[in-house]
Amino acid sequence: MSDPMVEVRGVHKSYGGVEVLRGVDLTVERGEVTCLIGPSGSGKSTLLRCVNHLEKHDAGELRVDGDLVGYEARGGKLYERNDKQICAERSRIGMVFQRFNLFQHLTVLENITIGQMKVKGVQPDNARARARELLARVGLDNKEKNYPSQLSGGQQQRVAIARALAMEPKLMLFDEPTSALDPELVGEVLDVMKDLALSGMTMIVVTHEMNFAREVANTLYFLDAGMIEESGNPREILSAPKSERLRIFLSKVL
């Protein structure tokens, strides 16, 4: 058995004295899809952002592909990595946000090539070729010359997924990727994510899409008040939750 792709052990995070994560433990195996569900303010997005060091956790240990996230151990102590090391580490972890975060002044093709060229040093012709492959994969091969403002929300989110994939990540993080979309556009983004899951991409998905979690996830974690309240097989948990808090939550979202 190989080591897990993600290991979270006893992670804490506070903002201004308010504890948002209170000793979270979580494991994501390679090639698996893990979904995080829970009410607003439960710590889901904070946990996701700690995984790629967009947020610094206050205590505990977090590893991706066996390596400590954001820190290195020397002489029995932990030292934060420098900005260059953190950027290199983060480039191997794809992240898709709620609000797309595309560069509005760049075309679709340029949005997908800029990271490849500036961070990875890929030659422009090769970066464009890779970008076109990924646009075809997400069903947008006819949109490479468009600007983000000319696309629907679902199309922009698919470009954001293609941009993340262009960096050839070993792990993909999705922070409620459909929450900002009109209902009729949700399906096109979820279809791309299902295709990614089938291809063997390791994914952590913060979502309110319970059908996606039921159909695609290998493991489901329910967070409440900064702690893991319940976890396990998504079909079992969503059908017969053991926690009263989860039963109440599901009664409101299903």
CSV table of C-alpha atoms in Angstrom, one decimal:
chain,number,residue,atom,x,y,z
A,1,MET,CA,0.0,0.0,0.0
A,2,SER,CA,1.3,3.4,-0.9
A,3,ASP,CA,1.1,6.4,1.4
A,4,PRO,CA,-2.1,8.5,1.3
A,5,MET,CA,-2.1,11.6,-1.0
A,6,VAL,CA,-3.3,13.8,1.8
A,7,GLU,CA,-2.9,13.3,5.6
A,8,VAL,CA,-4.4,15.8,8.1
A,9,ARG,CA,-3.7,15.2,11.7
A,10,GLY,CA,-5.0,17.3,14.6
A,11,VAL,CA,-5.2,20.5,12.6
A,12,HIS,CA,-6.3,23.7,14.3
A,13,LYS,CA,-6.9,27.1,12.9
A,14,SER,CA,-8.2,30.3,14.6
A,15,TYR,CA,-9.1,33.8,13.4
A,16,GLY,CA,-9.0,36.5,16.0
A,17,GLY,CA,-9.5,34.1,18.8
A,18,VAL,CA,-12.3,32.2,17.1
A,19,GLU,CA,-11.3,28.6,16.5
A,20,VAL,CA,-12.4,27.6,13.0
A,21,LEU,CA,-10.8,24.2,12.9
A,22,ARG,CA,-10.6,22.2,16.2
A,23,GLY,CA,-8.4,19.2,15.7
A,24,VAL,CA,-9.4,17.9,12.3
A,25,ASP,CA,-8.2,14.4,11.1
A,26,LEU,CA,-8.7,13.5,7.5
A,27,THR,CA,-7.1,11.0,5.0
A,28,VAL,CA,-7.4,11.1,1.2
A,29,GLU,CA,-6.1,8.1,-0.6
A,30,ARG,CA,-4.5,8.4,-4.1
A,31,GLY,CA,-6.9,8.4,-6.9
A,32,GLU,CA,-9.9,8.9,-4.6
A,33,VAL,CA,-12.5,11.6,-4.4
A,34,THR,CA,-13.3,13.0,-1.0
A,35,CYS,CA,-16.2,15.3,-0.4
A,36,LEU,CA,-16.6,17.8,2.5
A,37,ILE,CA,-20.1,18.8,3.5
A,38,GLY,CA,-21.5,20.9,6.3
A,39,PRO,CA,-23.2,24.1,7.2
A,40,SER,CA,-21.7,27.6,6.4
A,41,GLY,CA,-18.9,28.4,8.9
A,42,SER,CA,-18.1,24.8,9.7
A,43,GLY,CA,-14.5,25.1,8.5
A,44,LYS,CA,-14.7,23.3,5.1
A,45,SER,CA,-13.2,26.0,3.0
A,46,THR,CA,-10.6,26.9,5.6
A,47,LEU,CA,-9.5,23.3,5.7
A,48,LEU,CA,-9.2,23.2,2.0
A,49,ARG,CA,-7.1,26.4,1.9
A,50,CYS,CA,-4.8,24.9,4.6
A,51,VAL,CA,-4.1,21.9,2.3
A,52,ASN,CA,-2.3,24.2,-0.2
A,53,HIS,CA,-1.1,26.7,2.4
A,54,LEU,CA,-3.3,29.6,1.3
A,55,GLU,CA,-4.0,29.6,5.0
A,56,LYS,CA,-1.4,28.7,7.7
A,57,HIS,CA,-2.7,26.1,10.2
A,58,ASP,CA,-1.9,26.9,13.8
A,59,ALA,CA,-1.3,23.4,15.1
A,60,GLY,CA,-1.2,19.8,13.9
A,61,GLU,CA,0.3,18.3,10.8
A,62,LEU,CA,-0.7,18.3,7.2
A,63,ARG,CA,1.0,16.4,4.4
A,64,VAL,CA,0.5,16.1,0.7
A,65,ASP,CA,2.3,13.3,-1.1
A,66,GLY,CA,4.2,12.6,2.0
A,67,ASP,CA,5.7,16.1,2.3
A,68,LEU,CA,4.8,18.6,5.1
A,69,VAL,CA,2.6,21.4,3.7
A,70,GLY,CA,4.2,24.9,4.0
A,71,TYR,CA,6.9,23.7,6.4
A,72,GLU,CA,10.1,21.6,6.7
A,73,ALA,CA,11.5,19.8,9.7
A,74,ARG,CA,15.1,20.7,10.7
A,75,GLY,CA,16.7,19.6,14.0
A,76,GLY,CA,13.4,18.6,15.5
A,77,LYS,CA,11.7,21.9,14.7
A,78,LEU,CA,9.4,23.1,12.0
A,79,TYR,CA,10.4,26.1,9.8
A,80,GLU,CA,8.1,27.7,7.2
A,81,ARG,CA,9.3,27.3,3.7
A,82,ASN,CA,10.2,30.5,1.7
A,83,ASP,CA,7.8,32.0,-0.8
A,84,LYS,CA,9.6,30.4,-3.8
A,85,GLN,CA,9.3,26.9,-2.2
A,86,ILE,CA,5.7,27.4,-1.3
A,87,CYS,CA,4.8,28.6,-4.8
A,88,ALA,CA,6.5,25.5,-6.2
A,89,GLU,CA,4.6,23.3,-3.8
A,90,ARG,CA,1.3,25.0,-4.5
A,91,SER,CA,1.8,24.7,-8.3
A,92,ARG,CA,1.4,20.9,-7.9
A,93,ILE,CA,-2.0,21.3,-6.2
A,94,GLY,CA,-4.7,22.6,-8.5
A,95,MET,CA,-7.4,24.8,-6.9
A,96,VAL,CA,-10.8,25.8,-8.3
A,97,PHE,CA,-12.6,28.5,-6.5
A,98,GLN,CA,-16.3,29.6,-6.2
A,99,ARG,CA,-15.8,32.7,-8.3
A,100,PHE,CA,-13.5,31.4,-11.1
A,101,ASN,CA,-10.7,33.9,-10.4
A,102,LEU,CA,-9.8,34.1,-14.1
A,103,PHE,CA,-7.7,37.0,-15.4
A,104,GLN,CA,-10.4,39.2,-17.0
A,105,HIS,CA,-7.9,41.0,-19.4
A,106,LEU,CA,-6.6,37.7,-20.9
A,107,THR,CA,-8.3,35.5,-23.4
A,108,VAL,CA,-9.3,31.9,-22.4
A,109,LEU,CA,-6.3,30.5,-24.1
A,110,GLU,CA,-4.0,33.0,-22.4
A,111,ASN,CA,-5.6,32.2,-19.0
A,112,ILE,CA,-4.5,28.6,-19.4
A,113,THR,CA,-1.1,29.2,-20.9
A,114,ILE,CA,0.2,31.9,-18.5
A,115,GLY,CA,0.9,29.7,-15.5
A,116,GLN,CA,2.5,27.0,-17.6
A,117,MET,CA,5.0,29.5,-19.1
A,118,LYS,CA,5.7,31.7,-16.0
A,119,VAL,CA,5.8,29.0,-13.3
A,120,LYS,CA,6.8,25.9,-15.2
A,121,GLY,CA,8.9,27.4,-18.0
A,122,VAL,CA,6.9,25.7,-20.7
A,123,GLN,CA,7.6,27.0,-24.2
A,124,PRO,CA,4.7,29.1,-25.7
A,125,ASP,CA,3.9,26.6,-28.5
A,126,ASN,CA,3.8,23.7,-26.1
A,127,ALA,CA,1.7,25.6,-23.6
A,128,ARG,CA,-0.9,26.5,-26.3
A,129,ALA,CA,-1.0,23.0,-27.5
A,130,ARG,CA,-1.7,21.7,-24.0
A,131,ALA,CA,-4.3,24.4,-23.4
A,132,ARG,CA,-6.2,23.4,-26.5
A,133,GLU,CA,-6.2,19.8,-25.5
A,134,LEU,CA,-7.7,20.8,-22.1
A,135,LEU,CA,-10.3,23.1,-23.7
A,136,ALA,CA,-11.4,20.2,-25.9
A,137,ARG,CA,-11.6,18.0,-22.8
A,138,VAL,CA,-13.9,20.5,-21.0
A,139,GLY,CA,-16.0,21.1,-24.1
A,140,LEU,CA,-14.8,24.7,-24.9
A,141,ASP,CA,-12.4,24.2,-27.8
A,142,ASN,CA,-14.3,26.9,-29.7
A,143,LYS,CA,-13.8,29.6,-27.0
A,144,GLU,CA,-10.1,30.0,-26.9
A,145,LYS,CA,-10.2,33.6,-28.2
A,146,ASN,CA,-13.0,34.8,-26.0
A,147,TYR,CA,-12.5,36.8,-22.8
A,148,PRO,CA,-14.1,35.6,-19.5
A,149,SER,CA,-16.7,38.3,-19.6
A,150,GLN,CA,-18.0,36.8,-22.8
A,151,LEU,CA,-18.6,33.4,-21.2
A,152,SER,CA,-21.4,32.0,-18.9
A,153,GLY,CA,-20.5,31.2,-15.4
A,154,GLY,CA,-20.4,27.5,-16.2
A,155,GLN,CA,-18.1,28.1,-19.1
A,156,GLN,CA,-15.8,30.3,-16.9
A,157,GLN,CA,-15.6,27.5,-14.3
A,158,ARG,CA,-14.7,24.9,-16.9
A,159,VAL,CA,-11.9,27.3,-18.1
A,160,ALA,CA,-10.8,27.5,-14.4
A,161,ILE,CA,-10.7,23.7,-14.2
A,162,ALA,CA,-8.7,23.5,-17.5
A,163,ARG,CA,-6.3,26.2,-16.2
A,164,ALA,CA,-5.7,24.2,-13.0
A,165,LEU,CA,-5.2,20.9,-15.0
A,166,ALA,CA,-2.6,22.6,-17.2
A,167,MET,CA,-0.2,22.7,-14.3
A,168,GLU,CA,-0.4,18.9,-14.2
A,169,PRO,CA,-1.3,18.7,-10.5
A,170,LYS,CA,-1.2,15.6,-8.4
A,171,LEU,CA,-4.2,16.8,-6.4
A,172,MET,CA,-7.2,18.9,-7.2
A,173,LEU,CA,-9.1,21.0,-4.7
A,174,PHE,CA,-12.6,22.4,-5.4
A,175,ASP,CA,-14.1,25.0,-3.1
A,176,GLU,CA,-17.9,24.9,-3.8
A,177,PRO,CA,-17.3,25.1,-7.6
A,178,THR,CA,-21.0,25.3,-8.5
A,179,SER,CA,-22.3,27.5,-5.7
A,180,ALA,CA,-22.0,30.7,-7.8
A,181,LEU,CA,-23.7,29.2,-10.9
A,182,ASP,CA,-27.3,29.4,-12.1
A,183,PRO,CA,-28.9,26.0,-11.5
A,184,GLU,CA,-29.0,25.1,-15.2
A,185,LEU,CA,-25.3,25.5,-15.5
A,186,VAL,CA,-24.3,23.3,-12.6
A,187,GLY,CA,-24.5,20.0,-14.5
A,188,GLU,CA,-21.9,21.0,-17.1
A,189,VAL,CA,-19.3,21.6,-14.4
A,190,LEU,CA,-20.2,18.5,-12.5
A,191,ASP,CA,-19.9,16.4,-15.7
A,192,VAL,CA,-16.3,17.7,-16.1
A,193,MET,CA,-15.5,16.8,-12.5
A,194,LYS,CA,-17.0,13.3,-12.9
A,195,ASP,CA,-14.8,12.8,-15.9
A,196,LEU,CA,-11.8,13.9,-13.8
A,197,ALA,CA,-12.7,11.4,-11.1
A,198,LEU,CA,-13.0,8.6,-13.6
A,199,SER,CA,-9.5,9.4,-14.9
A,200,GLY,CA,-8.1,8.8,-11.5
A,201,MET,CA,-7.4,12.3,-10.3
A,202,THR,CA,-7.2,12.7,-6.5
A,203,MET,CA,-9.8,15.3,-5.5
A,204,ILE,CA,-11.1,17.0,-2.4
A,205,VAL,CA,-14.4,18.7,-3.1
A,206,VAL,CA,-16.3,21.1,-0.8
A,207,THR,CA,-19.8,20.9,-2.0
A,208,HIS,CA,-23.5,21.2,-1.4
A,209,GLU,CA,-24.3,18.9,-4.3
A,210,MET,CA,-25.3,15.8,-2.4
A,211,ASN,CA,-26.1,13.7,-5.5
A,212,PHE,CA,-22.5,14.3,-6.8
A,213,ALA,CA,-21.1,13.3,-3.4
A,214,ARG,CA,-23.3,10.2,-3.4
A,215,GLU,CA,-22.4,9.1,-6.9
A,216,VAL,CA,-18.7,10.1,-7.2
A,217,ALA,CA,-17.1,10.4,-3.8
A,218,ASN,CA,-15.2,7.5,-2.2
A,219,THR,CA,-15.3,9.1,1.2
A,220,LEU,CA,-17.5,11.8,2.8
A,221,TYR,CA,-16.7,14.0,5.7
A,222,PHE,CA,-19.4,16.0,7.5
A,223,LEU,CA,-17.9,19.1,9.4
A,224,ASP,CA,-19.7,21.0,12.1
A,225,ALA,CA,-18.2,23.7,14.3
A,226,GLY,CA,-14.7,23.0,13.1
A,227,MET,CA,-14.8,19.3,13.8
A,228,ILE,CA,-15.4,16.1,11.8
A,229,GLU,CA,-18.8,15.0,13.1
A,230,GLU,CA,-19.2,11.9,10.9
A,231,SER,CA,-17.3,10.3,8.0
A,232,GLY,CA,-17.3,7.2,5.8
A,233,ASN,CA,-19.0,5.8,2.7
A,234,PRO,CA,-21.1,8.6,1.2
A,235,ARG,CA,-24.0,6.4,0.2
A,236,GLU,CA,-24.3,4.9,3.7
A,237,ILE,CA,-23.9,8.3,5.5
A,238,LEU,CA,-26.4,10.1,3.3
A,239,SER,CA,-28.9,7.3,3.6
A,240,ALA,CA,-28.6,6.5,7.3
A,241,PRO,CA,-26.7,9.2,9.2
A,242,LYS,CA,-25.7,8.3,12.7
A,243,SER,CA,-25.2,11.9,14.0
A,244,GLU,CA,-28.3,13.9,15.0
A,245,ARG,CA,-26.5,17.0,13.8
A,246,LEU,CA,-26.0,15.5,10.3
A,247,ARG,CA,-29.7,14.3,10.2
A,248,ILE,CA,-30.8,17.9,10.8
A,249,PHE,CA,-28.4,19.2,8.2
A,250,LEU,CA,-29.5,16.7,5.5
A,251,SER,CA,-33.2,17.4,6.3
A,252,LYS,CA,-32.5,21.0,5.1
A,253,VAL,CA,-30.4,20.3,2.0
A,254,LEU,CA,-31.9,17.1,0.5
